[in-house]
Coordinates of C-alpha atoms in Angstrom, one line a residue:
Chain A
M1 CA 44.5 -80.4 48.4
S2 CA 42.9 -83.2 46.5
I3 CA 44.8 -85.3 43.9
G4 CA 42.4 -84.1 41.1
D5 CA 43.3 -80.6 42.0
E6 CA 47.0 -81.3 41.6
A7 CA 46.5 -82.9 38.2
G8 CA 44.4 -80.0 37.1
R9 CA 47.1 -77.6 38.1
G10 CA 49.7 -79.7 36.3
R11 CA 47.6 -79.6 33.2
V12 CA 47.2 -75.8 33.5
A13 CA 51.0 -75.4 33.9
R14 CA 51.7 -77.6 31.0
W15 CA 49.1 -75.8 28.8
L16 CA 50.7 -72.5 29.9
S17 CA 54.3 -73.6 29.2
S18 CA 53.4 -74.6 25.7
R19 CA 51.4 -71.4 25.0
A20 CA 53.3 -68.9 27.2
I21 CA 55.3 -67.5 24.3
F22 CA 52.1 -66.5 22.4
V23 CA 50.9 -64.7 25.5
V24 CA 54.2 -62.9 25.8
L25 CA 54.1 -62.1 22.1
G26 CA 50.6 -60.7 22.4
L27 CA 51.5 -58.6 25.5
L28 CA 54.7 -57.3 23.8
L29 CA 52.7 -56.3 20.6
L30 CA 50.2 -54.5 22.9
V31 CA 53.0 -52.6 24.5
A32 CA 54.5 -51.9 21.1
A33 CA 51.2 -50.6 19.8
L34 CA 51.0 -48.2 22.7
V35 CA 54.5 -46.9 22.0
S36 CA 53.9 -46.4 18.3
D37 CA 50.9 -47.1 16.1
A38 CA 53.3 -48.3 13.4
F39 CA 53.0 -51.7 15.0
L40 CA 49.4 -51.7 14.1
Q41 CA 50.1 -51.4 10.4
L42 CA 50.2 -54.6 8.4
R43 CA 53.0 -53.2 6.2
Y44 CA 55.2 -52.6 9.2
L45 CA 54.5 -56.0 10.7
F46 CA 55.4 -57.7 7.4
N47 CA 58.5 -55.6 7.2
M48 CA 59.6 -57.0 10.6
V49 CA 58.9 -60.5 9.4
R50 CA 61.1 -59.8 6.4
Q51 CA 63.8 -58.3 8.5
I52 CA 64.0 -61.4 10.7
S53 CA 63.3 -64.0 8.0
P54 CA 67.0 -65.3 7.7
I55 CA 67.0 -66.1 11.4
G56 CA 63.5 -67.4 11.4
I57 CA 64.1 -69.8 8.6
A58 CA 67.3 -71.1 10.2
A59 CA 65.5 -71.5 13.5
I60 CA 63.0 -73.9 12.1
G61 CA 65.6 -76.5 11.4
V62 CA 67.4 -75.9 14.7
T63 CA 64.1 -76.4 16.5
W64 CA 64.0 -80.1 15.4
V65 CA 67.5 -80.7 16.5
M66 CA 66.7 -79.3 19.9
I67 CA 63.5 -81.4 20.2
L68 CA 65.9 -84.3 19.8
G69 CA 67.9 -83.0 22.8
G70 CA 70.8 -81.8 20.6
V71 CA 71.9 -78.4 19.5
D72 CA 73.3 -76.8 16.4
L73 CA 75.9 -74.1 16.9
S74 CA 77.2 -74.3 13.3
V75 CA 74.1 -72.6 11.9
G76 CA 75.7 -69.1 11.8
A77 CA 78.6 -70.4 9.9
V78 CA 76.3 -72.3 7.5
I79 CA 74.4 -69.0 6.9
S80 CA 77.6 -67.2 6.0
L81 CA 78.9 -70.0 3.7
S82 CA 75.6 -70.3 1.9
A83 CA 75.3 -66.6 1.3
V84 CA 78.9 -66.4 -0.1
L85 CA 78.5 -69.6 -2.2
C86 CA 75.2 -68.3 -3.6
A87 CA 76.6 -64.9 -4.5
V88 CA 79.8 -66.2 -6.1
I89 CA 78.1 -68.8 -8.2
M90 CA 75.3 -66.4 -9.3
D91 CA 78.0 -64.0 -10.5
G92 CA 75.5 -61.4 -11.6
S93 CA 73.7 -63.6 -14.2
T94 CA 70.1 -64.6 -13.9
A95 CA 70.7 -68.0 -15.6
N96 CA 72.9 -69.0 -12.6
I97 CA 70.3 -68.4 -9.9
V98 CA 69.0 -72.0 -9.8
P99 CA 72.4 -73.7 -9.7
A100 CA 73.6 -71.2 -7.1
V101 CA 70.6 -71.9 -4.8
L102 CA 71.0 -75.6 -5.3
V103 CA 74.7 -75.7 -4.5
A104 CA 74.2 -73.5 -1.4
C105 CA 71.4 -75.8 -0.2
A106 CA 73.4 -78.9 -0.9
S107 CA 76.5 -77.7 1.0
G108 CA 74.4 -76.7 4.0
T109 CA 72.7 -80.1 4.0
A110 CA 76.1 -81.9 3.6
I111 CA 77.5 -80.0 6.7
G112 CA 74.4 -81.0 8.7
L113 CA 74.8 -84.6 7.5
L114 CA 78.4 -84.6 8.7
N115 CA 77.3 -83.2 12.1
G116 CA 74.5 -85.8 12.4
M117 CA 76.8 -88.7 11.6
A118 CA 79.6 -87.6 13.9
I119 CA 77.0 -87.1 16.7
T120 CA 75.1 -90.4 16.3
F121 CA 77.9 -92.8 15.2
G122 CA 80.8 -91.1 17.0
R123 CA 78.8 -90.4 20.1
V124 CA 80.2 -86.9 20.2
S125 CA 78.7 -84.1 22.2
P126 CA 76.5 -82.1 19.9
F127 CA 77.6 -78.9 21.5
I128 CA 81.3 -79.4 20.8
Q129 CA 80.8 -81.1 17.4
T130 CA 78.7 -78.3 16.0
L131 CA 80.9 -75.7 17.6
G132 CA 84.0 -77.1 16.0
M133 CA 82.2 -77.5 12.7
G134 CA 81.1 -73.9 12.9
V135 CA 84.7 -72.7 13.4
A136 CA 86.0 -75.0 10.5
V137 CA 83.2 -73.7 8.2
I138 CA 84.0 -70.1 9.0
G139 CA 87.6 -70.8 8.1
L140 CA 86.6 -72.5 4.8
T141 CA 84.3 -69.6 3.9
Q142 CA 87.1 -67.1 4.5
M143 CA 89.5 -69.1 2.5
Y144 CA 87.1 -69.4 -0.3
S145 CA 86.2 -65.7 -0.4
G146 CA 89.6 -64.3 0.6
G147 CA 87.9 -62.6 3.5
T148 CA 86.2 -59.9 1.4
A149 CA 82.7 -59.6 -0.1
R150 CA 82.8 -61.6 -3.3
G151 CA 80.3 -62.4 -6.0
T152 CA 77.5 -60.4 -7.4
V153 CA 73.8 -60.9 -6.9
A154 CA 71.9 -61.6 -10.2
P155 CA 69.3 -59.1 -11.3
G156 CA 65.8 -60.4 -10.5
F157 CA 67.0 -62.4 -7.5
R158 CA 66.6 -59.7 -4.9
E159 CA 63.6 -58.1 -6.7
W160 CA 61.7 -61.3 -6.6
L161 CA 62.3 -61.9 -2.9
N162 CA 61.8 -58.3 -1.8
I163 CA 58.9 -57.2 -4.0
R164 CA 55.6 -56.8 -2.0
W165 CA 53.4 -59.6 -3.2
F166 CA 49.7 -58.9 -3.3
G167 CA 50.8 -55.3 -2.7
I168 CA 51.6 -56.0 1.0
A169 CA 53.8 -59.0 1.9
P170 CA 57.5 -59.0 0.9
G171 CA 58.7 -62.2 -0.8
L172 CA 61.0 -63.0 2.0
A173 CA 58.3 -62.7 4.6
L174 CA 56.1 -65.0 2.5
A175 CA 58.9 -67.5 2.1
F176 CA 59.4 -67.6 5.9
I177 CA 55.7 -68.0 6.6
L178 CA 55.4 -70.8 4.0
L179 CA 58.4 -72.6 5.3
A180 CA 57.1 -72.3 8.9
M181 CA 53.8 -73.8 7.8
L182 CA 55.6 -76.6 6.0
G183 CA 57.6 -77.2 9.2
I184 CA 54.5 -77.3 11.4
V185 CA 52.8 -79.8 9.1
L186 CA 56.0 -82.0 8.9
Q187 CA 56.2 -81.9 12.7
N188 CA 52.6 -82.6 13.6
R189 CA 51.3 -84.7 10.7
T190 CA 54.1 -87.0 9.7
V191 CA 55.7 -90.1 11.2
F192 CA 59.0 -88.2 11.2
G193 CA 57.6 -85.6 13.4
R194 CA 56.1 -88.1 15.9
Y195 CA 59.4 -90.0 16.1
L196 CA 61.3 -86.7 16.7
Y197 CA 59.4 -86.1 19.9
L198 CA 59.6 -89.7 21.0
A199 CA 63.3 -90.0 20.4
G200 CA 63.8 -86.6 22.1
S201 CA 61.9 -87.2 25.3
N202 CA 63.5 -90.7 25.9
P203 CA 66.1 -91.8 23.4
R204 CA 66.7 -95.1 25.2
A205 CA 63.0 -96.1 25.3
A206 CA 62.7 -95.0 21.6
Y207 CA 65.6 -97.2 20.6
H208 CA 64.3 -100.2 22.5
S209 CA 60.9 -99.8 20.9
G210 CA 62.5 -100.2 17.6
L211 CA 62.4 -96.6 16.4
P212 CA 65.1 -95.8 13.9
V213 CA 66.8 -93.3 16.3
A214 CA 70.1 -92.9 14.4
P215 CA 68.5 -92.1 11.0
I216 CA 66.1 -89.6 12.7
A217 CA 68.9 -87.8 14.4
I218 CA 71.0 -87.6 11.2
A219 CA 68.0 -86.4 9.2
A220 CA 67.3 -83.7 11.8
Y221 CA 70.8 -82.4 11.6
A222 CA 70.8 -82.5 7.8
I223 CA 67.5 -80.6 7.8
S224 CA 69.0 -78.1 10.2
G225 CA 71.9 -77.6 7.7
F226 CA 69.4 -77.3 4.9
F227 CA 67.3 -74.6 6.6
G228 CA 70.6 -72.8 7.6
A229 CA 71.5 -72.7 3.9
L230 CA 68.0 -71.3 3.1
G231 CA 68.6 -68.7 5.8
G232 CA 71.8 -67.7 4.2
I233 CA 70.1 -67.3 0.8
A234 CA 67.4 -65.2 2.5
L235 CA 70.2 -63.1 4.2
L236 CA 71.8 -62.5 0.8
A237 CA 68.4 -61.5 -0.7
R238 CA 67.8 -59.1 2.2
S239 CA 71.2 -57.4 2.1
G240 CA 72.4 -58.0 -1.4
V241 CA 76.0 -58.3 -0.2
S242 CA 77.8 -61.5 0.6
S243 CA 80.2 -60.7 3.5
T244 CA 82.0 -63.6 5.0
S245 CA 81.0 -62.6 8.5
A246 CA 77.4 -62.0 7.6
G247 CA 76.1 -65.0 9.6
Q248 CA 78.6 -64.6 12.5
G249 CA 76.8 -64.6 15.8
L250 CA 73.5 -65.3 14.2
E251 CA 73.5 -68.8 15.8
F252 CA 72.9 -67.0 19.1
Q253 CA 69.8 -65.2 17.9
V254 CA 68.6 -68.5 16.4
L255 CA 69.1 -70.3 19.7
A256 CA 67.5 -67.5 21.6
A257 CA 64.4 -67.6 19.4
V258 CA 64.1 -71.4 19.7
V259 CA 64.5 -71.4 23.5
L260 CA 62.1 -68.5 23.8
G261 CA 59.6 -70.6 21.8
G262 CA 59.6 -73.3 24.5
T263 CA 61.9 -75.8 22.9
T264 CA 64.2 -76.5 25.8
F265 CA 67.7 -78.0 25.8
A266 CA 66.3 -81.1 27.5
G267 CA 64.5 -82.1 24.3
G268 CA 61.1 -83.7 23.7
R269 CA 59.2 -80.4 24.0
G270 CA 58.4 -77.4 22.0
G271 CA 57.9 -77.0 18.2
V272 CA 58.1 -74.8 15.2
G273 CA 55.0 -72.8 16.1
G274 CA 56.6 -71.6 19.4
T275 CA 59.8 -70.9 17.5
V276 CA 58.0 -68.6 15.1
A277 CA 56.5 -66.7 18.0
G278 CA 60.0 -66.6 19.7
V279 CA 61.4 -65.1 16.5
M280 CA 58.7 -62.5 16.5
V281 CA 59.3 -61.6 20.1
L282 CA 62.9 -61.0 19.3
V283 CA 62.2 -58.7 16.3
V284 CA 59.5 -56.8 18.1
A285 CA 61.8 -56.3 21.1
F286 CA 64.6 -55.1 18.8
N287 CA 62.3 -52.7 17.0
L288 CA 61.1 -51.3 20.3
V289 CA 64.7 -50.7 21.4
N290 CA 65.3 -48.9 18.1
M291 CA 62.2 -46.8 18.4
S292 CA 62.9 -45.7 21.9
G293 CA 66.1 -44.1 20.6
L294 CA 68.4 -46.4 22.7
P295 CA 71.8 -47.2 21.1
Y296 CA 71.8 -50.3 18.9
H297 CA 73.9 -52.2 21.4
V298 CA 71.2 -52.1 24.0
Q299 CA 69.5 -54.7 21.8
L300 CA 72.1 -57.2 22.9
I301 CA 71.4 -56.5 26.6
V302 CA 67.7 -56.8 25.9
M303 CA 68.3 -60.1 24.1
G304 CA 70.3 -61.5 27.0
L305 CA 67.7 -60.5 29.5
I306 CA 64.9 -62.0 27.4
I307 CA 66.7 -65.3 27.0
I308 CA 67.5 -65.6 30.7
G309 CA 64.0 -64.5 31.8
A310 CA 62.2 -66.9 29.4
S311 CA 64.4 -69.8 30.5
A312 CA 63.8 -69.1 34.1
V313 CA 60.0 -69.0 33.5
Y314 CA 60.1 -72.2 31.6
S315 CA 62.2 -73.9 34.2
R316 CA 59.7 -72.9 36.9
L317 CA 56.7 -74.1 34.8
G318 CA 58.5 -77.3 34.0
A319 CA 59.3 -78.0 37.6
R320 CA 55.7 -77.5 38.6
G321 CA 54.0 -79.2 35.7
Chain B
M1 CA 82.8 -99.7 41.0
A2 CA 83.0 -102.9 39.0
V3 CA 86.3 -104.3 38.0
V4 CA 86.3 -104.5 34.2
P5 CA 88.9 -105.5 31.7
G6 CA 90.9 -102.4 30.6
A7 CA 90.2 -100.6 33.9
N8 CA 93.9 -99.8 34.0
L9 CA 93.5 -97.9 30.8
A10 CA 91.2 -95.5 32.7
R11 CA 94.3 -94.1 34.3
F12 CA 95.5 -92.9 30.9
R13 CA 92.1 -91.5 29.9
G14 CA 92.4 -87.8 29.2
Q15 CA 96.2 -87.9 29.3
G16 CA 96.3 -87.8 25.5
V17 CA 96.8 -84.0 25.7
W18 CA 100.5 -84.6 26.6
L19 CA 101.0 -86.7 23.5
L20 CA 99.2 -84.1 21.4
L21 CA 101.3 -81.3 23.0
G22 CA 104.5 -83.2 22.1
V23 CA 103.5 -83.9 18.6
V24 CA 102.4 -80.3 18.0
A25 CA 105.6 -78.8 19.5
G26 CA 107.7 -81.3 17.5
I27 CA 106.0 -80.4 14.2
A28 CA 106.3 -76.7 15.0
A29 CA 110.0 -77.0 15.8
L30 CA 110.7 -79.0 12.6
S31 CA 108.6 -76.8 10.2
A32 CA 109.5 -73.4 11.6
P33 CA 113.1 -73.3 13.0
A34 CA 112.4 -69.9 14.6
F35 CA 109.9 -71.6 16.8
A36 CA 112.4 -73.2 19.2
E37 CA 114.4 -70.0 19.8
W38 CA 114.0 -68.8 23.4
G39 CA 112.7 -65.4 22.3
N40 CA 109.8 -67.1 20.6
L41 CA 109.2 -69.6 23.3
S42 CA 108.9 -66.9 25.9
N43 CA 106.5 -65.2 23.5
V44 CA 104.4 -68.4 23.4
L45 CA 104.3 -68.5 27.2
R46 CA 103.2 -64.8 27.3
Q47 CA 100.5 -65.5 24.7
A48 CA 99.3 -68.5 26.7
S49 CA 99.0 -66.7 30.0
V50 CA 95.7 -64.8 29.3
L51 CA 93.9 -67.9 27.9
G52 CA 95.5 -70.0 30.6
L53 CA 93.9 -68.0 33.3
L54 CA 90.5 -68.2 31.7
A55 CA 90.9 -72.0 31.1
I56 CA 91.7 -72.6 34.8
G57 CA 88.4 -71.0 35.7
Q58 CA 86.5 -72.8 33.0
T59 CA 87.9 -76.1 34.3
F60 CA 86.1 -75.7 37.6
V61 CA 82.8 -75.0 35.9
V62 CA 83.1 -77.7 33.3
A63 CA 84.3 -80.4 35.8
A64 CA 81.2 -79.6 37.9
G65 CA 79.0 -80.5 34.8
M66 CA 78.3 -76.9 33.7
I67 CA 79.6 -74.5 31.1
D68 CA 80.5 -70.8 31.2
L69 CA 80.2 -69.0 27.9
S70 CA 80.6 -65.5 29.5
V71 CA 84.2 -65.7 30.6
G72 CA 85.6 -64.1 27.4
L73 CA 83.4 -61.0 27.5
N74 CA 83.7 -60.9 31.3
A75 CA 87.4 -60.4 30.7
G76 CA 86.6 -58.1 27.8
L77 CA 84.6 -55.8 30.1
V78 CA 87.5 -55.8 32.6
V79 CA 89.9 -54.8 29.8
V80 CA 87.8 -51.8 28.8
L81 CA 87.0 -50.6 32.4
A82 CA 90.5 -51.2 33.8
C83 CA 92.0 -49.1 31.0
S84 CA 89.6 -46.2 31.3
M85 CA 89.9 -46.2 35.1
S86 CA 93.7 -46.2 34.9
A87 CA 93.5 -43.3 32.5
D88 CA 91.2 -41.5 34.9
G89 CA 94.0 -41.7 37.5
W90 CA 92.8 -44.5 39.7
S91 CA 95.5 -46.3 41.6
M92 CA 96.6 -49.7 40.4
L93 CA 95.5 -51.4 43.6
S94 CA 92.0 -50.0 43.5
V95 CA 91.6 -50.8 39.8
T96 CA 92.7 -54.4 40.4
L97 CA 90.4 -54.9 43.4
A98 CA 87.5 -53.2 41.7
M99 CA 87.9 -55.3 38.5
L100 CA 88.3 -58.6 40.4
M101 CA 85.2 -57.8 42.4
L102 CA 83.3 -56.9 39.2
A103 CA 84.3 -60.1 37.4
M104 CA 83.4 -62.2 40.5
T105 CA 80.0 -60.5 40.7
V106 CA 79.3 -61.4 37.1
G107 CA 80.4 -65.0 37.9
L108 CA 78.2 -65.1 41.0
L109 CA 75.3 -63.8 39.0
N110 CA 75.7 -66.7 36.5
G111 CA 75.8 -69.1 39.5
L112 CA 72.6 -67.6 41.0
L113 CA 70.8 -67.8 37.7
V114 CA 71.7 -71.5 37.5
T115 CA 71.1 -72.4 41.2
Q116 CA 68.2 -70.1 42.1
L117 CA 66.3 -69.7 38.9
G118 CA 67.0 -73.1 37.5
V119 CA 68.3 -71.8 34.2
D120 CA 70.5 -74.2 32.2
S121 CA 74.1 -73.0 32.6
L122 CA 74.6 -72.9 28.8
I123 CA 71.6 -70.5 28.4
A124 CA 72.3 -68.4 31.5
T125 CA 75.9 -67.7 30.6
F126 CA 75.0 -67.2 26.9
G127 CA 72.4 -64.6 28.0
M128 CA 75.1 -63.1 30.2
L129 CA 77.5 -63.0 27.2
S130 CA 74.9 -61.0 25.2
I131 CA 74.4 -58.6 28.1
L132 CA 78.1 -58.1 28.6
Q133 CA 78.6 -57.5 24.9
G134 CA 75.9 -54.9 24.9
T135 CA 77.3 -53.3 28.0
I136 CA 80.9 -53.1 26.6
F137 CA 79.6 -51.5 23.3
T138 CA 77.4 -49.1 25.2
I139 CA 80.4 -48.0 27.2
T140 CA 82.6 -47.6 24.1
D141 CA 82.8 -48.7 20.5
R142 CA 86.5 -47.7 20.1
S143 CA 89.6 -48.3 22.2
V144 CA 89.7 -46.2 25.4
G145 CA 92.1 -45.3 28.1
S146 CA 95.4 -47.0 28.7
A147 CA 96.5 -49.8 31.0
G148 CA 98.6 -48.8 34.0
E149 CA 102.3 -49.3 34.1
A150 CA 102.0 -52.2 36.6
L151 CA 99.7 -54.1 34.3
K152 CA 102.0 -53.6 31.4
W153 CA 104.9 -54.8 33.5
L154 CA 102.9 -57.9 34.5
A155 CA 102.1 -58.7 30.9
D156 CA 105.3 -57.8 29.1
A157 CA 108.3 -57.8 31.5
D158 CA 110.9 -60.5 32.0
I159 CA 112.6 -61.6 35.2
H160 CA 115.9 -63.4 34.5
G161 CA 114.6 -64.1 31.0
L162 CA 111.4 -65.6 32.1
P163 CA 108.2 -63.7 31.3
V164 CA 106.5 -62.3 34.4
S165 CA 103.1 -63.3 33.1
A166 CA 104.2 -67.0 32.8
I167 CA 105.6 -67.0 36.4
F168 CA 102.3 -65.4 37.5
L169 CA 100.3 -68.1 35.7
A170 CA 102.4 -70.9 37.1
A171 CA 102.0 -69.7 40.6
V172 CA 98.2 -69.2 40.2
A173 CA 97.9 -72.6 38.5
A174 CA 99.7 -74.3 41.3
I175 CA 97.3 -72.9 43.8
A176 CA 94.3 -73.7 41.6
H177 CA 95.6 -77.2 41.1
L178 CA 95.8 -77.7 44.8
V179 CA 92.3 -76.3 45.4
F180 CA 91.0 -78.6 42.6
A181 CA 92.8 -81.8 43.5
R182 CA 93.3 -81.5 47.3
T183 CA 90.5 -79.6 48.9
R184 CA 87.0 -80.6 49.9
F185 CA 85.6 -78.1 47.5
G186 CA 87.5 -79.8 44.6
H187 CA 86.3 -83.3 45.5
H188 CA 82.7 -82.0 46.0
L189 CA 82.6 -80.3 42.6
L190 CA 83.8 -83.4 40.9
A191 CA 81.0 -85.3 42.7
V192 CA 78.4 -82.8 41.6
G193 CA 79.7 -83.0 38.1
G194 CA 79.7 -86.8 38.1
N195 CA 76.2 -87.3 39.6
V196 CA 74.2 -84.5 41.0
D197 CA 71.5 -86.6 42.6
A198 CA 74.1 -88.9 44.4
A199 CA 76.0 -85.8 45.5
R200 CA 72.9 -84.2 46.9
R201 CA 71.9 -87.4 48.8
V202 CA 75.3 -87.7 50.5
G203 CA 74.8 -84.2 51.7
I204 CA 77.1 -82.2 49.4
P205 CA 75.9 -78.6 49.3
V206 CA 75.3 -78.6 45.6
V207 CA 74.0 -75.0 45.3
R208 CA 77.1 -73.7 47.2
I209 CA 79.5 -75.8 45.1
R210 CA 77.9 -74.6 41.8
N211 CA 78.0 -71.0 42.9
G212 CA 81.6 -71.4 44.0
C213 CA 82.6 -72.8 40.6
F214 CA 81.1 -69.8 38.8
L215 CA 82.7 -67.5 41.3
M216 CA 86.1 -69.1 40.4
A217 CA 85.3 -68.7 36.7
G218 CA 84.6 -65.0 37.3
L219 CA 87.7 -64.5 39.4
F220 CA 90.0 -66.0 36.8
A221 CA 88.2 -64.1 34.0
G222 CA 88.9 -60.9 35.9
A223 CA 92.6 -61.8 36.4
G224 CA 92.8 -62.8 32.7
G225 CA 91.1 -59.5 31.7
L226 CA 93.7 -57.5 33.8
L227 CA 96.5 -59.3 32.1
L228 CA 95.0 -58.9 28.7
A229 CA 94.6 -55.1 29.4
G230 CA 98.4 -55.1 30.1
R231 CA 99.2 -56.9 26.9
L232 CA 97.0 -54.7 24.7
G233 CA 97.9 -51.5 26.6
T234 CA 94.5 -50.0 25.7
G235 CA 90.8 -50.8 26.3
Y236 CA 89.9 -52.5 23.1
P237 CA 86.2 -53.3 23.1
L238 CA 86.5 -56.5 21.1
A239 CA 89.3 -57.9 23.3
G240 CA 87.4 -60.7 24.9
V241 CA 85.4 -61.9 21.9
G242 CA 85.9 -65.6 21.2
L243 CA 88.1 -66.3 24.3
E244 CA 85.2 -68.3 25.9
L245 CA 85.3 -70.8 23.0
D246 CA 89.1 -71.0 23.1
S247 CA 88.9 -71.7 26.9
I248 CA 86.3 -74.4 26.4
V249 CA 88.4 -76.0 23.6
A250 CA 91.5 -75.9 25.8
V251 CA 89.6 -77.6 28.6
V252 CA 88.2 -80.2 26.4
L253 CA 91.6 -80.8 24.8
G254 CA 92.8 -81.3 28.4
G255 CA 90.5 -84.2 28.8
T256 CA 87.9 -82.6 31.0
A257 CA 84.6 -84.3 30.0
L258 CA 81.9 -81.8 29.1
A259 CA 79.6 -84.1 31.0
G260 CA 81.5 -83.2 34.1
G261 CA 82.9 -85.4 36.8
R262 CA 86.6 -85.3 35.8
G263 CA 89.1 -82.8 34.9
S264 CA 92.5 -81.3 35.7
V265 CA 93.8 -77.8 35.9
I266 CA 97.2 -78.8 34.7
R267 CA 96.0 -80.7 31.6
S268 CA 93.7 -77.7 30.7
L269 CA 96.9 -75.6 30.6
A270 CA 98.5 -78.2 28.4
G271 CA 95.4 -77.8 26.1
V272 CA 96.0 -74.0 26.1
L273 CA 99.7 -74.6 25.1
V274 CA 98.5 -76.8 22.2
L275 CA 96.3 -74.0 20.9
V276 CA 98.9 -71.2 21.4
I277 CA 101.7 -73.3 19.8
V278 CA 99.6 -74.1 16.8
S279 CA 98.7 -70.5 16.2
N280 CA 102.2 -69.3 16.9
A281 CA 103.8 -71.8 14.5
M282 CA 101.3 -70.9 11.7
N283 CA 102.1 -67.2 12.2
L284 CA 105.8 -68.0 11.9
L285 CA 105.1 -69.9 8.7
G286 CA 103.1 -67.0 7.3
I287 CA 99.8 -69.0 7.1
S288 CA 96.8 -66.7 6.6
A289 CA 94.4 -66.1 9.5
F290 CA 91.6 -67.8 7.5
V291 CA 93.5 -71.1 7.2
Q292 CA 94.2 -70.7 10.9
T293 CA 90.5 -70.5 11.7
F294 CA 90.0 -73.7 9.7
V295 CA 92.8 -75.5 11.5
K296 CA 91.3 -74.4 14.8
G297 CA 88.1 -76.1 13.8
L298 CA 90.0 -79.3 13.0
I299 CA 91.7 -79.2 16.4
V300 CA 88.3 -79.1 18.0
M301 CA 87.3 -82.1 16.0
L302 CA 90.5 -83.8 17.1
A303 CA 89.6 -83.1 20.7
I304 CA 86.2 -84.6 20.1
L305 CA 87.8 -87.8 18.7
A306 CA 90.1 -88.0 21.7
N307 CA 87.1 -87.7 24.1
R308 CA 84.9 -90.1 22.1
G309 CA 82.9 -92.6 24.0
S310 CA 82.6 -90.4 27.0
V311 CA 79.1 -89.5 28.0
R312 CA 77.7 -86.7 25.9
Y313 CA 76.9 -83.3 27.2
R314 CA 73.6 -83.6 29.1

């Protein structure tokens, strides 16, 4: 086998590993369409996007943290906190919508900022830091709300985000798509995005080349907190009730989507585009489980199998490429 | 290894958990007088035994540079199945053997995913967590069956005033400590956790060691699940939820670096005691479960501070 051949195969493997999730999504949609023609209707597709938008929005921020080689396990707790804060401050009055959204976003960003500073300056393991932060934030949320659903959603808030714009796309779905596009632009067209990949693939080299590694990392965690808060607001808009445990366990679905999308725990690879595809794979798989009449909990088994399977495939491709 | 100033301090590295344990127990005794009564202390030991077993298994995995997020629900699956099998009239011996086999199979599966398919341990065991959760809920969504008398005895009885479960834990921990600190397997797993490439080059069978660690985690999750079944008395489907995090926190509190390469079974158990004493004291003081959750988060952060400066995970 010639050297050129080897290089060619490497390139093919790399191309595949960065696009594999789109192939998977296409195949899954094909299967779904064979099972039920509902999957061919634009309305149904947009409905799925709406259904998964809280997780999808939160996953955008987590993607960047993971490109850096970190992880954010506090995102589920941030989603809960943001939903509760938003509902309580709104208190059923339209005039309070803006302050409620602002406070929710600010608190999410502040939590992310704390994570980022502890991880960069304290040289703390991101896994444990965000895990502990998640537990503490869940406790805070429960103390704040007394453990029950509190606060009332203002009239107009849910309508605005759930109405079908242009007669077809729910507001939440549009918001997710817009945020994802914003994310892709930020990641591919800005200095911040470029630095993110550089610092993620080789932190030491990035540091010695004079890249502001610490500010980048702190910014990434802060953004992850911010998007987590947006996810919480989206969750509130979708369900209309602010339960304190609303976001519990969602961090796992978020991580699953990000890893599926090709952003590995090793960092330096992947991106928001893949994450969006990963989110869609999850929701299509969940809907397929539902349609086939299997009990709800089989979704969990399917999710586990998908996560392990996808990681195995990526690790194979990575080893060869 | 280079001789550096302060190298002597390395001996005390990770020993902070004893100080923490003393402080926590002192505060508990001062703020809640009922804490130091023997009846309550034996209760603390009883509460610590389930988590203690899980933490022992987790220590093996973490010291080898990996992580097992599935131990909690592995134990949870054992709780549900052991109780429904006992209620169906299976003998205690067959239930115990079947459950330990099952839990070890789950552990070995984790190991094979990591060693054969090259999946990161965090992801592999997280996927397994999801699968186990789905399996448990597919079996039942409410409490089923009832734990056999032998399991209830193991979990709740006393011998000469000492809880049987604590004696059991102490015996198991002594064996586990010997395996960890005095056998070839123990030395090899620390080598694998410290530097995989170096371990591979000196001829340590990395794949077998890693599988062995997950097998241990499965075995101890199974034992913890059986004990938990005895404590609860019935197959509660949510029994194991969250135990994986508690076990990791205990291990980290005990000074086992998440990066692998060092650790101690005994110190992990001290970490377990810290967690249990804190929650016991707060219960005695009538502090709400919500505040307790918050405090648990703070303790994790404390553990982080104690382990600061060690190499970060990955």
